[in-house]
């Protein structure tokens, strides 16, 4: 509007000044003097005047049409930005909730470890006059406050992760990450199952890269679907058993690592949280061992929260799917706005410029403690071994093993003779 108003005023002032000076100083040619004017000359002059007015009107109409187009494009860009901003706020809010719920549950596990440490110091060194299993002393029970807080935080954690995996925008982002349009390659649980962490070094390296760097993400939504039966098994134990007795071997092992300065309380709490969340039986060395796969899942979730690069590509793809055509300046503005929106995303940053040759040059990470612990577990898998006897785990059997068991059961079944009489 300001440009149009300025152009109109300038054109009017120039025209008024030109005609006033023409009449004032008699700049008209001799042929156009009143005494020499003919009807043909006046008609030509009138035609020239009409052409000038028509040209000015067309110029103004073009300017008005251009201005209307710019207004329509600006309105469309504004609506696009508002729509995209809602997606950014939704994803950022989910990232924040998941992160907060994980750290709240981890702090509750730290409280359990501290209380168990106090209880274990108060236990007698040796118990006598008992038969069978050693009875647990009456003091080896969690205080109601610690137990209630732990169960509540673990419940909140599982609910938050499950809700995030069901959110439409969040699922759409992971669906985009799986599409060929995305430069951020996503790692599927089929390519890197949690159990393979304990079997293959290549899988350990892939998972460490996901946790440490912001280059790839793990499809933990698909992994949650696979682990849904065992997820939160430790919470059932908390409600139905004395956890200090049920997991006494693991608690003692964690405290032993803390006392020998191999772990800090924070690292032990991460491992305890993972054990409460998920532990699975893994086929290894010809037998089945139970491992703490929950810590792997928690680490991969924290390392796979949508980052700025993935979000920027996702927002750009959303714009490309629209039917609105924009000018070159409009496209450039949208590109700049997408960058600004992606910068507003909250997530835990990994080491974006990870230098394997010189780690001192790497950028600091929000997940430094998790990355270091994950590296420690990758170098020493036995740390993730669940030593307590746990029940309720789902086992996987193939068809041949099922048939073999059913045949063996049939062969060993006692035969009964018909009753006489």
Short mmCIF file of C-alpha atoms in Angstrom, two decimals, residues 11-329:
data_model
loop_
_atom_site.label_atom_id
_atom_site.label_comp_id
_atom_site.label_asym_id
_atom_site.label_seq_id
_atom_site.Cartn_x
_atom_site.Cartn_y
_atom_site.Cartn_z
CA UNK A 11 2.85 10.56 -10.89
CA UNK A 12 0.22 13.18 -10.00
CA UNK A 13 2.79 15.78 -8.92
CA UNK A 14 4.87 15.24 -12.07
CA UNK A 15 1.81 15.55 -14.36
CA UNK A 16 0.56 18.70 -12.61
CA UNK A 17 3.98 20.33 -12.74
CA UNK A 18 4.48 19.43 -16.41
CA UNK A 19 1.15 20.89 -17.58
CA UNK A 20 1.48 23.99 -15.37
CA UNK A 21 4.95 24.87 -16.71
CA UNK A 22 3.80 24.14 -20.26
CA UNK A 23 0.97 26.66 -19.98
CA UNK A 24 2.97 29.15 -17.91
CA UNK A 25 5.90 29.51 -20.29
CA UNK A 26 4.08 28.58 -23.49
CA UNK A 27 6.09 25.45 -24.26
CA UNK A 28 3.48 24.25 -26.77
CA UNK A 29 4.66 23.98 -30.40
CA UNK A 30 3.35 26.57 -32.86
CA UNK A 31 1.11 23.98 -34.43
CA UNK A 32 -0.64 23.48 -31.09
CA UNK A 33 -1.32 27.19 -30.46
CA UNK A 34 -5.01 28.00 -30.31
CA UNK A 35 -4.90 29.97 -33.56
CA UNK A 36 -3.34 27.09 -35.50
CA UNK A 37 -5.23 24.13 -34.02
CA UNK A 38 -7.33 22.04 -36.34
CA UNK A 39 -9.87 19.38 -35.60
CA UNK A 40 -7.40 16.67 -36.63
CA UNK A 41 -4.73 18.02 -34.25
CA UNK A 42 -7.11 18.19 -31.33
CA UNK A 43 -8.24 14.63 -32.03
CA UNK A 44 -4.64 13.41 -32.08
CA UNK A 45 -3.87 15.28 -28.87
CA UNK A 46 -6.98 13.82 -27.27
CA UNK A 47 -5.92 10.31 -28.38
CA UNK A 48 -2.45 10.82 -26.93
CA UNK A 49 -3.97 11.99 -23.66
CA UNK A 50 -6.28 8.96 -23.55
CA UNK A 51 -3.34 6.65 -24.23
CA UNK A 52 -1.37 8.23 -21.39
CA UNK A 53 -4.28 7.92 -19.00
CA UNK A 54 -4.88 4.29 -20.10
CA UNK A 55 -1.23 3.44 -19.62
CA UNK A 56 -1.27 5.01 -16.16
CA UNK A 57 -4.44 3.09 -15.29
CA UNK A 58 -2.96 -0.18 -16.52
CA UNK A 59 0.18 0.47 -14.49
CA UNK A 60 -1.88 1.11 -11.39
CA UNK A 61 -3.98 -2.03 -12.06
CA UNK A 62 -0.83 -4.13 -12.42
CA UNK A 63 0.54 -2.71 -9.18
CA UNK A 64 -2.76 -3.44 -7.41
CA UNK A 65 -2.80 -7.03 -8.76
CA UNK A 66 0.79 -7.55 -7.65
CA UNK A 67 0.01 -6.12 -4.26
CA UNK A 68 -3.04 -8.39 -3.91
CA UNK A 69 -0.91 -11.41 -4.88
CA UNK A 70 1.70 -10.49 -2.28
CA UNK A 71 -1.00 -10.06 0.36
CA UNK A 72 -2.50 -13.46 -0.52
CA UNK A 73 0.95 -15.10 -0.47
CA UNK A 74 1.83 -13.49 2.87
CA UNK A 75 -1.45 -14.70 4.34
CA UNK A 76 -0.78 -18.21 3.02
CA UNK A 77 2.77 -18.19 4.41
CA UNK A 78 1.47 -16.99 7.76
CA UNK A 79 -1.06 -19.84 7.86
CA UNK A 80 1.63 -22.35 6.88
CA UNK A 81 3.90 -21.11 9.65
CA UNK A 82 1.11 -21.33 12.24
CA UNK A 83 0.32 -24.91 11.15
CA UNK A 84 3.99 -25.99 11.18
CA UNK A 85 4.56 -24.30 14.52
CA UNK A 86 1.85 -26.48 16.08
CA UNK A 87 3.72 -29.58 14.92
CA UNK A 88 6.99 -28.22 16.34
CA UNK A 89 5.35 -27.46 19.68
CA UNK A 90 3.76 -30.93 19.79
CA UNK A 91 7.04 -32.76 19.08
CA UNK A 92 9.00 -30.52 21.45
CA UNK A 93 6.43 -31.12 24.19
CA UNK A 94 6.62 -34.90 23.70
CA UNK A 95 10.43 -34.80 23.81
CA UNK A 96 10.27 -32.81 27.02
CA UNK A 97 7.73 -35.12 28.68
CA UNK A 98 9.64 -38.29 27.75
CA UNK A 99 12.94 -36.84 28.99
CA UNK A 100 11.44 -35.58 32.24
CA UNK A 101 9.66 -38.87 32.99
CA UNK A 102 12.85 -40.88 32.37
CA UNK A 103 14.96 -38.71 34.66
CA UNK A 104 12.25 -38.69 37.35
CA UNK A 105 12.17 -42.50 37.34
CA UNK A 106 15.96 -42.61 37.43
CA UNK A 107 16.02 -40.37 40.52
CA UNK A 108 13.49 -42.68 42.20
CA UNK A 109 15.84 -45.61 41.50
CA UNK A 110 18.69 -43.63 43.06
CA UNK A 111 16.62 -43.26 46.23
CA UNK A 112 16.06 -47.04 46.29
CA UNK A 113 19.79 -47.71 45.98
CA UNK A 114 20.63 -45.29 48.77
CA UNK A 115 18.06 -46.85 51.10
CA UNK A 116 19.20 -50.37 50.25
CA UNK A 117 22.78 -49.31 50.97
CA UNK A 118 21.72 -48.17 54.44
CA UNK A 119 19.77 -51.40 55.04
CA UNK A 120 22.64 -53.62 53.87
CA UNK A 121 25.06 -51.89 56.25
CA UNK A 122 22.69 -52.59 59.14
CA UNK A 123 22.38 -56.32 58.33
CA UNK A 124 24.24 -58.79 60.54
CA UNK A 125 27.33 -60.19 58.90
CA UNK A 126 26.17 -63.78 59.42
CA UNK A 127 22.92 -65.47 60.29
CA UNK A 128 22.85 -68.82 62.10
CA UNK A 129 20.22 -71.38 63.11
CA UNK A 130 18.27 -71.29 59.89
CA UNK A 131 17.19 -74.07 57.54
CA UNK A 132 16.88 -73.80 53.80
CA UNK A 133 17.01 -70.29 52.37
CA UNK A 134 18.35 -67.53 54.56
CA UNK A 135 15.42 -65.50 55.91
CA UNK A 136 15.36 -61.79 55.13
CA UNK A 137 15.71 -59.53 58.17
CA UNK A 138 12.66 -57.52 59.08
CA UNK A 139 14.45 -54.27 58.29
CA UNK A 140 15.05 -55.22 54.63
CA UNK A 141 11.91 -53.56 53.36
CA UNK A 142 11.62 -50.34 51.46
CA UNK A 143 9.96 -47.48 53.23
CA UNK A 144 6.42 -46.87 51.91
CA UNK A 145 7.37 -43.42 50.64
CA UNK A 146 10.28 -44.67 48.53
CA UNK A 147 8.31 -47.65 47.20
CA UNK A 148 5.22 -45.56 46.36
CA UNK A 149 7.29 -42.90 44.62
CA UNK A 150 9.20 -45.50 42.62
CA UNK A 151 6.05 -47.26 41.41
CA UNK A 152 4.43 -43.93 40.53
CA UNK A 153 7.43 -42.70 38.52
CA UNK A 154 7.79 -46.00 36.67
CA UNK A 155 4.08 -46.00 35.83
CA UNK A 156 4.35 -42.43 34.55
CA UNK A 157 7.38 -43.35 32.46
CA UNK A 158 5.70 -46.26 30.70
CA UNK A 159 2.50 -44.26 30.15
CA UNK A 160 4.44 -41.31 28.70
CA UNK A 161 6.45 -43.46 26.30
CA UNK A 162 3.36 -45.35 25.15
CA UNK A 163 1.37 -42.13 24.66
CA UNK A 164 4.16 -40.57 22.64
CA UNK A 165 4.34 -43.64 20.40
CA UNK A 166 0.61 -43.31 19.69
CA UNK A 167 0.65 -39.58 18.93
CA UNK A 168 -0.19 -38.88 15.26
CA UNK A 169 2.40 -36.14 14.69
CA UNK A 170 5.15 -38.11 16.44
CA UNK A 171 4.37 -41.26 14.46
CA UNK A 172 4.25 -39.22 11.23
CA UNK A 173 7.74 -37.94 11.91
CA UNK A 174 9.09 -41.47 12.39
CA UNK A 175 7.18 -42.60 9.29
CA UNK A 176 8.89 -39.81 7.34
CA UNK A 177 12.27 -40.89 8.75
CA UNK A 178 11.65 -44.35 7.26
CA UNK A 179 10.79 -42.91 3.83
CA UNK A 180 13.35 -42.43 1.03
CA UNK A 181 12.84 -38.64 1.26
CA UNK A 182 14.67 -38.49 4.58
CA UNK A 183 18.45 -38.13 4.70
CA UNK A 184 18.41 -39.23 8.36
CA UNK A 185 18.51 -42.99 8.05
CA UNK A 186 16.47 -44.77 10.70
CA UNK A 187 17.65 -48.03 12.24
CA UNK A 188 14.95 -50.68 12.44
CA UNK A 189 14.72 -53.24 15.27
CA UNK A 190 14.89 -55.87 12.54
CA UNK A 191 18.36 -54.62 11.56
CA UNK A 192 19.56 -54.15 15.14
CA UNK A 193 17.49 -56.17 17.66
CA UNK A 194 18.14 -55.46 21.32
CA UNK A 195 19.23 -59.08 21.87
CA UNK A 196 21.97 -58.77 19.24
CA UNK A 197 23.74 -56.24 21.47
CA UNK A 198 24.96 -59.21 23.52
CA UNK A 199 25.92 -61.26 20.48
CA UNK A 200 27.42 -58.99 17.80
CA UNK A 201 29.98 -56.21 18.09
CA UNK A 202 28.62 -54.52 14.95
CA UNK A 203 25.22 -54.10 16.62
CA UNK A 204 26.88 -52.60 19.70
CA UNK A 205 28.69 -50.07 17.52
CA UNK A 206 25.48 -49.15 15.68
CA UNK A 207 23.60 -48.59 18.93
CA UNK A 208 26.46 -46.59 20.44
CA UNK A 209 26.41 -44.34 17.39
CA UNK A 210 22.67 -43.76 17.79
CA UNK A 211 23.05 -42.82 21.46
CA UNK A 212 26.17 -40.70 21.03
CA UNK A 213 25.48 -38.90 17.75
CA UNK A 214 22.58 -37.04 16.16
CA UNK A 215 23.00 -38.72 12.77
CA UNK A 216 20.65 -41.69 13.06
CA UNK A 217 17.57 -42.58 15.09
CA UNK A 218 16.31 -45.91 16.35
CA UNK A 219 12.73 -46.91 15.59
CA UNK A 220 11.86 -47.39 19.25
CA UNK A 221 8.15 -47.20 18.43
CA UNK A 222 8.45 -50.52 16.60
CA UNK A 223 10.63 -51.88 19.41
CA UNK A 224 7.96 -50.97 21.98
CA UNK A 225 5.45 -53.00 19.98
CA UNK A 226 7.82 -55.97 20.08
CA UNK A 227 8.55 -55.63 23.83
CA UNK A 228 5.03 -54.85 24.98
CA UNK A 229 4.58 -58.19 26.80
CA UNK A 230 7.64 -57.82 29.03
CA UNK A 231 7.58 -54.04 29.33
CA UNK A 232 7.24 -52.93 32.95
CA UNK A 233 7.64 -56.41 34.41
CA UNK A 234 9.62 -54.98 37.32
CA UNK A 235 6.64 -52.84 38.32
CA UNK A 236 4.60 -56.01 38.84
CA UNK A 237 7.38 -57.31 41.07
CA UNK A 238 7.38 -54.06 43.04
CA UNK A 239 3.68 -54.42 43.74
CA UNK A 240 3.67 -58.12 44.58
CA UNK A 241 7.09 -58.94 46.02
CA UNK A 242 9.72 -57.64 48.39
CA UNK A 243 11.99 -56.07 45.80
CA UNK A 244 14.98 -56.03 48.13
CA UNK A 245 14.73 -59.82 48.35
CA UNK A 246 13.64 -60.49 44.76
CA UNK A 247 16.52 -58.49 43.24
CA UNK A 248 18.98 -58.75 46.14
CA UNK A 249 21.77 -60.20 43.99
CA UNK A 250 21.50 -57.41 41.45
CA UNK A 251 21.30 -54.70 44.09
CA UNK A 252 24.36 -56.10 45.82
CA UNK A 253 26.23 -56.24 42.52
CA UNK A 254 25.36 -52.63 41.68
CA UNK A 255 26.43 -51.42 45.11
CA UNK A 256 29.65 -53.44 44.80
CA UNK A 257 30.45 -51.62 41.55
CA UNK A 258 29.72 -48.30 43.28
CA UNK A 259 31.91 -49.11 46.29
CA UNK A 260 34.82 -50.14 44.06
CA UNK A 261 34.50 -46.88 42.06
CA UNK A 262 33.63 -48.73 38.86
CA UNK A 263 30.24 -46.99 38.80
CA UNK A 264 28.70 -43.94 40.36
CA UNK A 265 25.28 -43.96 42.00
CA UNK A 266 23.95 -42.25 38.87
CA UNK A 267 25.18 -45.08 36.63
CA UNK A 268 23.87 -47.75 38.99
CA UNK A 269 20.48 -46.00 39.00
CA UNK A 270 20.38 -46.05 35.19
CA UNK A 271 20.99 -49.79 35.19
CA UNK A 272 18.40 -50.40 37.90
CA UNK A 273 15.83 -48.36 35.99
CA UNK A 274 16.48 -50.39 32.85
CA UNK A 275 16.13 -53.66 34.78
CA UNK A 276 12.76 -52.61 36.20
CA UNK A 277 11.61 -51.53 32.75
CA UNK A 278 12.61 -54.51 30.63
CA UNK A 279 14.74 -57.63 30.88
CA UNK A 280 14.72 -60.48 28.39
CA UNK A 281 16.06 -63.98 28.00
CA UNK A 282 18.82 -64.15 25.39
CA UNK A 283 20.13 -67.30 23.71
CA UNK A 284 23.88 -67.26 24.32
CA UNK A 285 26.61 -69.89 24.60
CA UNK A 286 24.13 -72.72 24.22
CA UNK A 287 21.89 -71.52 27.03
CA UNK A 288 19.52 -68.77 28.06
CA UNK A 289 20.62 -65.81 30.12
CA UNK A 290 18.59 -62.88 31.34
CA UNK A 291 19.96 -59.47 30.38
CA UNK A 292 19.04 -55.88 31.19
CA UNK A 293 17.65 -54.80 27.80
CA UNK A 294 15.70 -51.98 29.46
CA UNK A 295 18.83 -49.84 29.80
CA UNK A 296 19.49 -50.30 26.08
CA UNK A 297 15.93 -49.25 25.26
CA UNK A 298 16.05 -46.18 27.52
CA UNK A 299 19.39 -45.09 26.03
CA UNK A 300 18.13 -45.54 22.48
CA UNK A 301 14.95 -43.59 23.26
CA UNK A 302 16.96 -40.66 24.63
CA UNK A 303 19.33 -40.81 21.67
CA UNK A 304 16.51 -41.08 19.11
CA UNK A 305 14.30 -38.18 20.12
CA UNK A 306 13.65 -36.17 16.92
CA UNK A 307 16.45 -33.68 16.29
CA UNK A 308 16.55 -30.39 14.39
CA UNK A 309 17.83 -31.79 11.10
CA UNK A 310 15.15 -34.47 10.93
CA UNK A 311 12.46 -31.96 11.90
CA UNK A 312 13.64 -29.47 9.27
CA UNK A 313 13.40 -32.08 6.53
CA UNK A 314 9.99 -33.17 7.80
CA UNK A 315 8.62 -29.60 7.77
CA UNK A 316 10.01 -29.02 4.29
CA UNK A 317 8.29 -32.15 3.03
CA UNK A 318 5.02 -30.93 4.54
CA UNK A 319 5.35 -27.72 2.53
CA UNK A 320 6.09 -29.61 -0.68
CA UNK A 321 2.91 -31.62 -0.28
CA UNK A 322 0.83 -28.42 -0.31
CA UNK A 323 -0.90 -27.13 -3.46
CA UNK A 324 0.04 -23.45 -3.00
CA UNK A 325 2.56 -22.04 -5.50
CA UNK A 326 4.94 -19.44 -4.12
CA UNK A 327 7.21 -16.90 -5.77
CA UNK A 328 10.98 -17.13 -5.43
CA UNK A 329 10.95 -14.65 -2.56
#
